[in-house]
Every structure is written in structure tokens, then in C-alpha cells.
C-alpha positions as a Python dict, from the first residue, in 0.01 Angstrom:
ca = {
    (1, 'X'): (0, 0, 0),
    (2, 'X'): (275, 274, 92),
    (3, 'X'): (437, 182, -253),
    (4, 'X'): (143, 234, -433),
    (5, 'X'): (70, 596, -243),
    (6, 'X'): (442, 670, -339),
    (7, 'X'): (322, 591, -733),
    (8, 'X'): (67, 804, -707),
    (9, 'X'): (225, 1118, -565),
    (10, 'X'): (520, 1047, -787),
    (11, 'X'): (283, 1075, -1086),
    (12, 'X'): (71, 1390, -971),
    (13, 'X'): (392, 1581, -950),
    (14, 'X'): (331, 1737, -1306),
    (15, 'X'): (-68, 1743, -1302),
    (16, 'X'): (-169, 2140, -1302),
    (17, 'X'): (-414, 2077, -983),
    (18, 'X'): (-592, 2393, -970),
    (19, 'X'): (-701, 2551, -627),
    (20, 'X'): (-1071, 2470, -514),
    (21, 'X'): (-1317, 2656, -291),
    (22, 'X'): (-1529, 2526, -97),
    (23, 'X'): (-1825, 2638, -328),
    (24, 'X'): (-1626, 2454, -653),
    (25, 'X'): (-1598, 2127, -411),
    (26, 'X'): (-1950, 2107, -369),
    (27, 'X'): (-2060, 2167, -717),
    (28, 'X'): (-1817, 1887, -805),
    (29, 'X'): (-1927, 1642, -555),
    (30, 'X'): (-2299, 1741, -680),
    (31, 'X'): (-2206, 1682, -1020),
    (32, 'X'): (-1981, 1324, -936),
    (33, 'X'): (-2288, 1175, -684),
    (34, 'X'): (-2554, 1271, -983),
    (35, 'X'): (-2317, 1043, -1233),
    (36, 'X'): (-2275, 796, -991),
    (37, 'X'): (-2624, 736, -904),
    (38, 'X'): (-2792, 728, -1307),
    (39, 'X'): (-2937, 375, -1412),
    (40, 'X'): (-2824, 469, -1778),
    (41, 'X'): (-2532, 355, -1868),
    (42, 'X'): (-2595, 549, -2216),
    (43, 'X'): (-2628, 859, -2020),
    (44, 'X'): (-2318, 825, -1827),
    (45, 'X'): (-2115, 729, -2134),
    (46, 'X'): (-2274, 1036, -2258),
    (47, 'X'): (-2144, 1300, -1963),
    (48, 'X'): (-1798, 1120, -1887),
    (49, 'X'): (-1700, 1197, -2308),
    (50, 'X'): (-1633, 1581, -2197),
    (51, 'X'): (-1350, 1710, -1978),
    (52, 'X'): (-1455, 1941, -1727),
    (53, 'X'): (-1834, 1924, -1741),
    (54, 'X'): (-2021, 2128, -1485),
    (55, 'X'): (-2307, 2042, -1260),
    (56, 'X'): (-2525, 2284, -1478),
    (57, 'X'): (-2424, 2122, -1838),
    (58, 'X'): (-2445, 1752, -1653),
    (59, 'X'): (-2780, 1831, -1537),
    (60, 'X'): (-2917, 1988, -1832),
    (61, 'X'): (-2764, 1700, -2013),
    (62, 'X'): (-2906, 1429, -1807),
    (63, 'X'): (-3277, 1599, -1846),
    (64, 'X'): (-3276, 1587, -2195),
    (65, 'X'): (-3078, 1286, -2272),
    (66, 'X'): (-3396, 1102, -1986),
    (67, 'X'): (-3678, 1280, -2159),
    (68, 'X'): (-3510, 1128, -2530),
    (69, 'X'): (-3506, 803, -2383),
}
């Protein structure tokens, strides 16, 4: 396990993390718990094919992608 923590710090060394607040965080979380919990696996295919999506894209996304379906 402490090898594999080592990996992973060892290869975030040259990601561009950018600093969060609190309000970002949450909107994230949002955003990852509303992925996490959809019974369409079309639909999640569908949101995890863009970098970066927001809470507001996802669920605008997810609306219209559940009233297509």
C-alpha cells in the first residue's frame, strides 16, 4: 500500500491541480454523486466523453438525454 501511495504522488507531480473553494468542491461532488447514481449507462457514457463538465451542463444533459429516452 505505501508503494502504491508513493506511485501516485510520484505521478501527480506534473498534473496542473488547480485551487478549489469550498463552493467549486460542492458543485463537483454534486455533479460526481448525480453520475454515480444514473441507471443509464448510455447517459453516463454520454457526460464522462467531456472534460470538465459542470453540474449545470451535466444536469441539463441528463434531463434531456432522460426525456429522449
Amino acid at each position: 500500500m505505501h508503494q502504491y501511495v508513493q506511485q501516485l504522488e510520484k505521478l501527480c507531480k506534473n498534473c496542473e491541480f488547480k485551487a478549489v473553494d469550498a463552493e467549486t468542491y460542492r458543485k463537483e461532488y454534486i455533479r460526481d454523486s448525480l453520475i454515480n447514481g444514473l441507471n443509464s449507462n448510455d447517459i453516463i457514457c454520454r457526460l464522462i466523453e467531456h472534460n470538465n463538465i459542470t453540474l449545470a451542463v451535466t444536469h441539463q444533459t441528463t434531463r434531456t438525454l432522460e426525456l429522449a429516452q
